[in-house]
Short mmCIF file of C-alpha atoms in Angstrom, two decimals:
data_model
loop_
_atom_site.label_atom_id
_atom_site.label_comp_id
_atom_site.label_asym_id
_atom_site.label_seq_id
_atom_site.Cartn_x
_atom_site.Cartn_y
_atom_site.Cartn_z
CA MET A 485 182.43 109.01 14.93
CA PRO A 486 186.15 108.47 15.56
CA GLU A 487 187.41 110.98 18.05
CA ILE A 488 190.95 111.13 16.65
CA ILE A 489 192.09 110.75 13.04
CA GLU A 490 195.79 110.86 12.27
CA PHE A 491 196.93 112.03 8.82
CA SER A 492 200.28 110.34 8.38
CA GLY A 493 201.19 111.72 4.96
CA THR A 494 202.16 115.13 3.60
CA VAL A 495 199.68 117.88 4.39
CA LEU A 496 199.36 120.66 1.82
CA THR A 497 198.45 123.82 3.73
CA SER A 498 198.78 125.92 0.54
CA PRO A 499 199.88 125.29 -3.06
CA ASP A 500 203.50 125.73 -2.02
CA SER A 501 203.52 124.83 1.69
CA GLU A 502 203.86 121.35 3.15
CA HIS A 503 203.48 120.13 6.70
CA HIS A 504 204.00 116.77 8.37
CA GLY A 505 201.94 115.77 11.35
CA MET A 506 198.23 116.60 11.51
CA TRP A 507 195.25 115.20 13.36
CA ALA A 508 191.51 115.68 13.53
CA VAL A 509 190.28 115.76 17.10
CA ASP A 510 186.52 115.95 17.66
CA GLY A 511 186.06 117.30 14.15
CA LYS A 512 188.77 119.99 14.28
CA LEU A 513 192.21 120.00 12.68
CA THR A 514 195.30 120.33 14.82
CA PHE A 515 199.03 120.20 14.21
CA ILE A 516 199.63 119.38 17.89
CA ARG A 517 199.85 115.67 18.66
CA PRO A 518 196.93 114.69 20.88
CA ALA A 519 197.44 112.77 24.10
CA GLY A 520 195.41 109.77 23.04
CA ASN A 521 196.08 107.24 20.30
CA PRO A 522 194.30 107.76 16.99
CA ASP A 523 191.24 105.72 16.17
CA ILE A 524 192.02 105.90 12.45
CA VAL A 525 195.19 106.54 10.47
CA LEU A 526 194.85 107.90 6.95
CA ASP A 527 197.93 107.88 4.75
CA GLY A 528 198.46 109.97 1.63
CA TRP A 529 198.61 113.56 0.43
CA VAL A 530 196.15 115.79 2.28
CA LEU A 531 194.49 118.92 0.89
CA PRO A 532 191.36 120.92 1.70
CA GLY A 533 188.04 119.68 0.41
CA LEU A 534 187.43 121.03 -3.08
CA THR A 535 185.16 123.98 -3.80
CA ASP A 536 182.69 124.16 -6.66
CA ALA A 537 182.24 127.91 -7.13
CA HIS A 538 179.33 127.54 -9.57
CA CYS A 539 176.94 124.78 -8.65
CA HIS A 540 173.14 124.44 -8.52
CA ILE A 541 172.04 121.98 -5.86
CA GLY A 542 168.25 121.73 -5.94
CA LEU A 543 167.99 122.61 -9.63
CA GLY A 544 167.17 120.40 -12.61
CA PRO A 545 166.45 121.02 -16.31
CA ALA A 546 162.81 121.80 -15.51
CA GLY A 547 163.55 123.92 -12.44
CA GLU A 548 163.00 122.95 -8.82
CA VAL A 549 163.63 119.31 -7.92
CA PRO A 550 162.24 117.17 -5.06
CA GLY A 551 164.19 116.97 -1.84
CA HIS A 552 165.50 113.47 -2.47
CA VAL A 553 166.98 114.62 -5.80
CA ALA A 554 168.68 117.61 -4.18
CA GLU A 555 170.07 115.25 -1.54
CA ALA A 556 171.43 112.92 -4.23
CA GLN A 557 173.04 115.87 -6.04
CA ALA A 558 174.77 116.99 -2.86
CA LEU A 559 176.02 113.47 -2.13
CA GLN A 560 177.34 113.11 -5.66
CA ASP A 561 179.32 116.32 -5.25
CA ARG A 562 180.58 115.30 -1.81
CA ASN A 563 181.76 111.89 -2.96
CA ALA A 564 183.74 113.52 -5.77
CA GLY A 565 185.58 115.67 -3.23
CA THR A 566 183.45 118.83 -3.32
CA LEU A 567 183.02 119.77 0.34
CA LEU A 568 182.17 123.44 -0.25
CA VAL A 569 179.62 124.72 -2.77
CA ARG A 570 178.89 128.27 -3.80
CA ASP A 571 175.34 127.96 -5.01
CA ALA A 572 174.85 130.04 -8.15
CA GLY A 573 171.06 130.20 -8.06
CA SER A 574 168.36 127.64 -7.33
CA PRO A 575 164.55 127.73 -7.09
CA SER A 576 164.77 125.16 -4.27
CA ASP A 577 165.20 126.18 -0.66
CA THR A 578 168.25 124.11 0.29
CA ARG A 579 168.71 125.50 3.79
CA TRP A 580 167.70 122.12 5.21
CA LEU A 581 170.80 120.60 3.61
CA GLN A 582 172.96 123.11 5.46
CA HIS A 583 171.95 121.40 8.72
CA ARG A 584 173.08 117.96 7.56
CA ARG A 585 176.53 117.04 8.89
CA ASP A 586 177.01 114.56 6.06
CA MET A 587 176.43 117.13 3.31
CA PRO A 588 178.82 119.61 1.71
CA ARG A 589 178.78 123.12 3.08
CA ILE A 590 176.60 125.34 0.87
CA ILE A 591 176.84 129.11 0.47
CA ARG A 592 173.47 130.00 -1.03
CA SER A 593 172.65 132.72 -3.57
CA GLY A 594 168.86 132.52 -3.50
CA ARG A 595 167.14 132.61 -6.91
CA HIS A 596 168.62 133.69 -10.24
CA VAL A 597 167.33 137.13 -11.24
CA ALA A 598 166.64 137.41 -14.98
CA ARG A 599 164.82 139.61 -17.47
CA THR A 600 161.22 138.70 -18.26
CA ARG A 601 161.06 135.91 -20.89
CA ARG A 602 164.82 136.08 -21.38
CA TYR A 603 165.99 132.92 -19.64
CA LEU A 604 165.20 129.24 -19.16
CA LYS A 605 161.70 128.60 -17.84
CA ASN A 606 161.12 127.95 -14.14
CA LEU A 607 164.67 128.74 -13.06
CA ALA A 608 164.69 132.44 -12.23
CA LEU A 609 162.74 135.31 -10.81
CA GLU A 610 161.95 137.28 -13.97
CA VAL A 611 161.66 141.06 -13.66
CA GLU A 612 161.79 144.25 -15.68
CA PRO A 613 164.58 146.82 -15.18
CA GLY A 614 162.60 149.04 -12.85
CA ASP A 615 162.12 146.16 -10.40
CA LEU A 616 165.65 144.78 -10.56
CA ALA A 617 167.21 146.63 -7.63
CA GLU A 618 164.43 145.81 -5.18
CA THR A 619 164.38 142.16 -6.28
CA VAL A 620 168.14 141.94 -5.81
CA ARG A 621 167.83 143.51 -2.38
CA LYS A 622 165.34 140.81 -1.35
CA GLN A 623 167.50 138.01 -2.74
CA ALA A 624 170.51 139.40 -0.90
CA ARG A 625 168.58 139.07 2.34
CA ALA A 626 167.41 135.56 1.44
CA GLY A 627 170.86 134.18 0.58
CA ASP A 628 174.22 133.76 2.28
CA GLY A 629 176.02 136.81 0.94
CA TRP A 630 175.61 136.28 -2.81
CA VAL A 631 173.15 137.32 -5.52
CA LYS A 632 173.08 135.85 -9.03
CA LEU A 633 172.09 137.91 -12.08
CA VAL A 634 171.50 136.65 -15.62
CA GLY A 635 173.48 139.25 -17.53
CA ASP A 636 172.65 138.20 -21.07
CA TRP A 637 170.67 135.66 -23.07
CA ILE A 638 169.40 135.28 -26.59
CA ASP A 639 167.15 138.13 -27.72
CA ARG A 640 164.88 136.37 -30.19
CA ASP A 641 163.90 139.64 -31.88
CA ALA A 642 167.55 140.53 -32.49
CA GLY A 643 168.51 136.92 -33.22
CA ASP A 644 171.63 137.10 -31.05
CA LEU A 645 172.91 137.40 -27.51
CA ALA A 646 172.00 140.72 -25.91
CA PRO A 647 172.32 142.25 -22.41
CA SER A 648 169.36 141.49 -20.18
CA PHE A 649 169.24 144.84 -18.42
CA PRO A 650 170.26 148.44 -19.19
CA ALA A 651 173.40 149.79 -17.55
CA TRP A 652 171.53 152.04 -15.09
CA ALA A 653 169.51 149.12 -13.76
CA LEU A 654 172.65 147.05 -13.19
CA ARG A 655 174.33 149.88 -11.30
CA ASP A 656 171.32 150.27 -9.02
CA ALA A 657 171.08 146.50 -8.48
CA VAL A 658 174.74 146.00 -7.56
CA LEU A 659 174.59 148.99 -5.23
CA ALA A 660 171.50 147.53 -3.54
CA ALA A 661 173.22 144.18 -3.01
CA HIS A 662 176.34 145.81 -1.61
CA GLU A 663 174.22 147.87 0.78
CA GLU A 664 172.80 144.57 2.04
CA GLY A 665 176.30 143.15 2.53
CA ALA A 666 176.09 140.76 -0.41
CA ARG A 667 178.34 140.26 -3.40
CA VAL A 668 176.98 139.92 -6.94
CA THR A 669 177.87 137.45 -9.64
CA ALA A 670 176.47 137.37 -13.16
CA HIS A 671 175.99 134.93 -16.01
CA CYS A 672 177.75 136.57 -18.98
CA PHE A 673 178.37 135.06 -22.41
CA ALA A 674 178.72 138.08 -24.72
CA GLU A 675 181.42 140.69 -25.06
CA ASP A 676 179.45 143.90 -24.49
CA THR A 677 177.73 142.57 -21.39
CA LEU A 678 181.03 142.61 -19.55
CA ASP A 679 181.47 146.35 -20.02
CA ASP A 680 178.17 147.12 -18.29
CA MET A 681 178.91 144.65 -15.50
CA LEU A 682 182.32 146.13 -14.80
CA ASP A 683 180.87 149.63 -14.86
CA ALA A 684 178.26 148.51 -12.32
CA GLY A 685 180.90 147.23 -9.88
CA ILE A 686 180.19 143.51 -10.22
CA ASP A 687 182.15 141.14 -7.94
CA CYS A 688 182.34 138.01 -10.08
CA ILE A 689 181.63 136.86 -13.63
CA GLU A 690 180.35 133.41 -14.56
CA HIS A 691 181.47 131.92 -17.91
CA GLY A 692 183.03 135.13 -19.29
CA THR A 693 183.33 133.76 -22.81
CA GLY A 694 183.18 137.30 -24.23
CA LEU A 695 186.31 138.39 -22.37
CA LEU A 696 188.40 140.76 -24.51
CA PRO A 697 191.79 142.42 -23.92
CA ARG A 698 190.05 145.65 -22.91
CA HIS A 699 188.29 143.88 -20.05
CA ILE A 700 191.24 142.12 -18.46
CA PRO A 701 192.93 145.15 -16.79
CA ARG A 702 189.60 146.12 -15.28
CA PHE A 703 189.09 142.62 -13.85
CA VAL A 704 192.48 142.91 -12.16
CA GLU A 705 192.06 146.50 -10.94
CA GLN A 706 188.55 145.92 -9.61
CA GLY A 707 189.30 142.50 -8.12
CA VAL A 708 186.62 140.76 -10.16
CA ALA A 709 186.84 136.96 -10.13
CA LEU A 710 186.16 134.76 -13.14
CA VAL A 711 184.50 131.32 -12.99
CA PRO A 712 184.93 129.99 -16.56
CA THR A 713 182.82 126.80 -16.21
CA LEU A 714 184.75 125.25 -19.11
CA ILE A 715 182.94 121.91 -19.05
CA ASN A 716 179.69 123.82 -19.49
CA ILE A 717 181.14 125.95 -22.29
CA GLY A 718 181.92 122.66 -24.00
CA THR A 719 178.19 122.41 -24.79
CA PHE A 720 178.23 125.53 -27.01
CA PRO A 721 178.67 123.65 -30.31
CA ASP A 722 175.54 121.59 -29.58
CA ILE A 723 173.63 124.76 -28.68
CA ALA A 724 174.77 126.37 -31.92
CA GLU A 725 173.74 123.35 -33.99
CA ARG A 726 170.23 123.43 -32.58
CA ALA A 727 169.97 127.18 -33.27
CA ASP A 728 171.38 127.17 -36.82
CA VAL A 729 168.08 127.28 -38.70
CA LYS A 730 166.14 129.87 -36.69
CA PHE A 731 168.99 131.98 -35.28
CA PRO A 732 172.07 131.69 -37.52
CA VAL A 733 173.74 134.85 -36.15
CA TYR A 734 173.38 133.60 -32.59
CA ALA A 735 174.69 130.17 -33.61
CA ALA A 736 177.76 131.69 -35.24
CA HIS A 737 178.36 133.86 -32.19
CA MET A 738 178.21 130.88 -29.82
CA ARG A 739 180.69 128.95 -31.98
CA SER A 740 183.04 131.93 -31.97
CA LEU A 741 182.87 132.20 -28.19
CA TRP A 742 183.56 128.47 -27.87
CA THR A 743 186.55 128.61 -30.20
CA ARG A 744 188.44 131.12 -28.06
CA ARG A 745 187.38 129.78 -24.66
CA ASN A 746 190.78 128.43 -23.59
CA GLU A 747 192.74 131.33 -24.98
CA ARG A 748 190.64 133.83 -23.03
CA VAL A 749 190.99 131.95 -19.76
CA LEU A 750 194.75 131.68 -20.12
CA GLU A 751 195.09 135.39 -21.00
CA ALA A 752 193.09 136.28 -17.90
CA PHE A 753 195.14 133.98 -15.66
CA GLU A 754 198.46 135.28 -16.96
CA ALA A 755 197.31 138.86 -16.36
CA GLY A 756 196.48 138.10 -12.73
CA VAL A 757 192.71 137.64 -12.84
CA ARG A 758 191.45 135.38 -10.04
CA ILE A 759 190.26 132.15 -11.70
CA LEU A 760 187.95 129.82 -9.79
CA ALA A 761 186.70 126.35 -10.67
CA GLY A 762 182.97 125.86 -11.13
CA THR A 763 181.04 123.17 -12.97
CA ASP A 764 177.58 124.75 -13.49
CA ALA A 765 176.12 121.41 -12.41
CA GLY A 766 172.35 121.28 -12.15
CA THR A 767 170.85 121.40 -15.62
CA VAL A 768 172.85 119.92 -18.51
CA ILE A 769 175.98 119.26 -16.44
CA ALA A 770 175.93 116.37 -13.98
CA HIS A 771 176.96 116.83 -10.37
CA GLY A 772 180.24 115.44 -9.09
CA ARG A 773 182.42 116.81 -11.90
CA ILE A 774 184.64 119.33 -10.12
CA VAL A 775 187.78 117.35 -11.01
CA ASP A 776 186.81 117.49 -14.69
CA GLU A 777 186.68 121.29 -14.41
CA VAL A 778 190.11 121.40 -12.75
CA LEU A 779 191.49 119.23 -15.56
CA ALA A 780 189.85 121.51 -18.15
CA LEU A 781 191.53 124.57 -16.62
CA ASN A 782 194.84 122.74 -16.77
CA ALA A 783 194.19 121.83 -20.41
CA ALA A 784 193.48 125.51 -21.12
CA GLY A 785 197.02 126.33 -20.03
CA LEU A 786 196.91 126.88 -16.28
CA PRO A 787 199.75 125.06 -14.50
CA ALA A 788 198.54 122.02 -12.57
CA ALA A 789 199.11 123.65 -9.18
CA ALA A 790 197.20 126.78 -10.26
CA ALA A 791 194.30 124.74 -11.64
CA LEU A 792 194.14 122.85 -8.35
CA ASP A 793 194.34 126.10 -6.36
CA SER A 794 191.28 127.39 -8.23
CA ALA A 795 189.23 124.69 -6.49
CA ALA A 796 191.18 124.39 -3.25
CA TRP A 797 193.02 126.95 -1.12
CA ALA A 798 192.31 130.07 -3.22
CA ALA A 799 188.64 129.23 -3.63
CA ARG A 800 188.14 128.74 0.10
CA SER A 801 189.99 131.95 0.92
CA TRP A 802 187.91 133.93 -1.59
CA LEU A 803 184.69 132.64 -0.05
CA GLY A 804 185.84 133.25 3.49
CA ALA A 805 185.88 129.55 4.32
CA GLU A 806 188.36 127.66 6.47
CA GLY A 807 191.31 125.89 4.89
CA VAL A 808 193.86 123.52 6.39
CA THR A 809 194.69 125.52 9.51
CA GLU A 810 194.84 124.99 13.24
CA GLY A 811 191.35 124.68 14.68
CA ALA A 812 189.59 124.55 11.31
CA SER A 813 186.85 122.04 10.61
CA ALA A 814 188.33 118.77 9.39
CA ASP A 815 187.05 119.00 5.79
CA VAL A 816 189.87 117.40 3.84
CA LEU A 817 190.73 114.94 1.11
CA VAL A 818 193.44 112.29 1.03
CA CYS A 819 195.10 111.38 -2.30
CA ALA A 820 197.51 108.63 -3.26
CA GLU A 821 199.85 111.06 -5.06
CA ASP A 822 200.80 114.73 -4.88
CA PRO A 823 197.78 116.38 -6.58
CA ARG A 824 199.87 119.40 -7.59
CA GLU A 825 201.83 117.15 -9.91
CA SER A 826 199.18 114.56 -10.81
CA LEU A 827 195.72 116.08 -10.99
CA THR A 828 194.26 112.74 -12.05
CA THR A 829 194.88 111.39 -8.53
CA LEU A 830 191.81 113.45 -7.56
CA LYS A 831 189.72 111.02 -9.61
CA THR A 832 190.49 108.17 -7.21
CA LEU A 833 190.47 109.75 -3.76
CA ARG A 834 191.62 107.56 -0.93
CA SER A 835 189.52 109.31 1.69
CA VAL A 836 187.00 112.11 2.12
CA VAL A 837 186.73 113.58 5.62
CA LEU A 838 183.90 116.02 6.34
CA ARG A 839 183.46 117.68 9.75
CA GLY A 840 185.87 115.14 11.15
CA GLU A 841 183.93 112.12 9.88
CA LEU A 842 185.22 109.69 7.28
CA VAL A 843 182.44 109.83 4.70
CA ARG A 844 184.30 108.05 1.91
CA GLY A 845 187.16 105.57 2.16
CA GLU A 846 187.94 102.50 4.17
CA LEU A 847 188.72 102.54 7.87
CA GLN A 848 192.32 101.67 8.69
CA PRO A 849 192.55 100.95 12.43
CA ARG A 850 195.97 101.57 13.96
CA GLU A 851 197.78 98.38 14.88
#
């Protein structure tokens, strides 16, 4: 491993702060010129490694995947610039990946917690309302400060989306997680589900396609983050088409949620809701697509710098992870252009540096 890397271009320490002159010395960032000459010089625009705030390493369409598949998923994310992952539920124990220096940092959530027979097979721990709080308490202890709930899913008897758990069970579950020092996030498609989640004191909402004007002030006041997963929401029309014959009401509902997806995200952003980028990779969405999600947020109306921030500085701060600061781990990306102005430059990264090691890009020895 090179002991000293010099970053000769502009360093973006925040969306609106630039710095010139940064090095990685023994895996740590510093703005103080080291005594020795650099082993490698990397030129270009520097920003923190991207964060995928909704990712499922160790999960496939049928549930748990073998170790070599989980490893490939993590590498695919890393090579696309994702150096920090907030796991949003996986049946695989991925703690072994956390000990690999060449893998993205993973903040684990343990298993999804869903209602019995109200979710995809083999993905979640399925429980009834009376067992929800205790199950959440156990998952809080098993994870890294996060618990994932499945807030709603199709109710085949009703023929439409419906909340998975009654309001009282959600309140008890969120309280249990908070007592264990964990935050709670929840899969939520439908409108009414959000009311119960907000009443329960939820910390984060995944998807949030049912977001209505009445919800937005509460998101802001309660500090609830939103991870829209827009590239995943793009699959709603296909879901609706497959459901048309047996569940026409559900199909129409899913199309309606899809139609207003961008409008709802932009309304939330403009009102001050914290928006974070997440791909939902692991089942129908391939890994390594964090830049596609950033571009989708920009297409929904977020300014380019804000869309980038949702996967960069703001995301790291929200998760309590290091950014581009003195003494932080050297987990950074190098781009050919200013990514705040040209998001597409993230598609062709010049370099990926993880824990002070160049894991993607060509070595450029100093002459």
